[in-house]
Amino acid sequence: MMVISKAYGQPVPSPDENIPWIITFGNKAHPSWGDPDYSQTFFFVVPESYKGAVYIRVFDPDTGGMHDEVNGSFDTRCTYSVYGGKDAYTHPEAQKVNPKGNLKTGNMLATRTFGVDPRWDNNWYSFGPFDPAQGEHYPQYGGYIFKVVCEGIDGDDGNAYRYFMSTSATENIPIEGGNAFAFEYKFRLHENPNEHSHIYPYVDIDDTRSIRTQNFDWDNDGTIRVTSEVRRELRIVVSGDNVWAQTDFTIIEGEKGKSLNFQFIPKGVRNNNVVISVQNQKGENLKLYSSPIGGVPRYRWGIGSQKATPQQNNNSP
Ligand SMILES: [Ca+2]
Ligand SMILES: [Ca+2]
Ligand SMILES: [Ca+2]
Ligand SMILES: [Ca+2]
């Protein structure tokens, strides 16, 4: 059984990620705003030991008022849907990053659409309560998995929001041993160059020999570097406006069964929305855990350390 971190992974983004907002645009926005497919999926893991109520809370679920990114006037609607049961996670289509496939596997447990809505502006909305057993039982992760999809179904504005998996409908109370992950992350970078954001792809022990990572619409904003306990620094190709960039690199001894640390160091572009995903050599998407498996990887100078360089860099459509 995989060891789930003891840290609390239920705030999404987490403090370890230091990502200010998840971003989903309405489906009439031009991709150059930073969202090519108007959809974001997260999976929440509830440990087997927890038997109480589960709430999936959304901060600022509306698109309007505070926090959100207006394009002309606010006319965007986003639908949040919570899925559980068989196939919510394990269906192969649910583990892809292209929403043209069927992301909506499993049983829909709740759904709600928000447009401009002062009641939920700068406020928390709670989905639930759910019984943990309504999630998909997945013993390998020691528990039950819920999937939450946010889709921009109308309009052209940017919806900024955050999640929290809670034991309470009215407060953020974490479930000990819980976690969350995504296969692709669409988010806003900080504007302050001193605020670095992170993702932590988990390197599977058996399956991962090399990595391909792709990012979109980075607007050449600063640098992306990969570190681990045994990797001092590897620079990733940073994409420009409305294009993808791709970098391949080899996993080195000491990185398997642990998390990589992708660090995003901005140079100060305002409202820079970006997309990133990480695949293994078989094209399977690595899980980007909010609470990194094995803890935040910190480079340890010494035995086994090396500085690797990208094998191949190119831009792809
Ligand atoms: Ca708002
Ligand atoms: Ca608009
Ligand atoms: Ca919002
Ligand atoms: Ca951008």
Tab-separated table of N, CA, C and O and ligand atoms in Angstrom, residues 60-68 120-122 159-160, ligand 1:
chain	number	residue	atom	x	y	z
A	60	ASP	N	-14.769	30.947	-3.527
A	60	ASP	CA	-15.057	31.843	-4.654
A	60	ASP	C	-15.488	31.049	-5.907
A	60	ASP	O	-14.898	31.185	-6.984
A	61	PRO	N	-16.533	30.222	-5.767
A	61	PRO	CA	-16.966	29.414	-6.919
A	61	PRO	C	-17.571	30.249	-8.045
A	61	PRO	O	-17.643	29.756	-9.181
A	62	ASP	N	-17.971	31.470	-7.749
A	62	ASP	CA	-18.583	32.313	-8.788
A	62	ASP	C	-17.515	32.849	-9.744
A	62	ASP	O	-16.317	32.710	-9.494
A	63	THR	N	-17.971	33.434	-10.855
A	63	THR	CA	-17.067	34.175	-11.740
A	63	THR	C	-17.598	35.600	-11.827
A	63	THR	O	-18.509	35.889	-12.605
A	64	GLY	N	-17.041	36.448	-10.983
A	64	GLY	CA	-17.500	37.833	-10.875
A	64	GLY	C	-17.016	38.398	-9.564
A	64	GLY	O	-16.450	37.681	-8.735
A	65	GLY	N	-17.217	39.685	-9.365
A	65	GLY	CA	-16.820	40.294	-8.095
A	65	GLY	C	-15.324	40.170	-7.870
A	65	GLY	O	-14.520	40.448	-8.753
A	66	MET	N	-14.972	39.697	-6.682
A	66	MET	CA	-13.558	39.615	-6.309
A	66	MET	C	-12.876	38.419	-6.964
A	66	MET	O	-13.513	37.420	-7.291
A	67	HIS	N	-11.562	38.519	-7.091
A	67	HIS	CA	-10.630	37.424	-7.440
A	67	HIS	C	-10.641	37.005	-8.904
A	67	HIS	O	-9.630	36.533	-9.408
A	68	ASP	N	-11.784	37.120	-9.599
A	68	ASP	CA	-11.884	36.558	-10.941
A	68	ASP	C	-11.369	37.549	-11.983
A	68	ASP	O	-11.182	38.726	-11.713
A	120	TRP	N	-21.895	33.923	-3.267
A	120	TRP	CA	-20.756	33.006	-3.144
A	120	TRP	C	-19.442	33.653	-3.563
A	120	TRP	O	-18.411	32.983	-3.643
A	121	ASP	N	-19.492	34.968	-3.831
A	121	ASP	CA	-18.261	35.696	-4.136
A	121	ASP	C	-17.427	35.829	-2.860
A	121	ASP	O	-17.957	36.194	-1.800
A	122	ASN	N	-16.136	35.504	-2.968
A	122	ASN	CA	-15.234	35.612	-1.806
A	122	ASN	C	-15.750	34.803	-0.617
A	122	ASN	O	-15.580	35.188	0.531
A	159	ASN	N	-12.210	32.110	-14.132
A	159	ASN	CA	-12.695	31.796	-12.791
A	159	ASN	C	-11.516	31.353	-11.933
A	159	ASN	O	-10.866	30.353	-12.222
A	160	ALA	N	-11.250	32.118	-10.875
A	160	ALA	CA	-10.225	31.757	-9.890
A	160	ALA	C	-10.924	31.131	-8.690
A	160	ALA	O	-11.947	31.641	-8.227
B	1	CA	CA	-15.473	36.047	-7.336
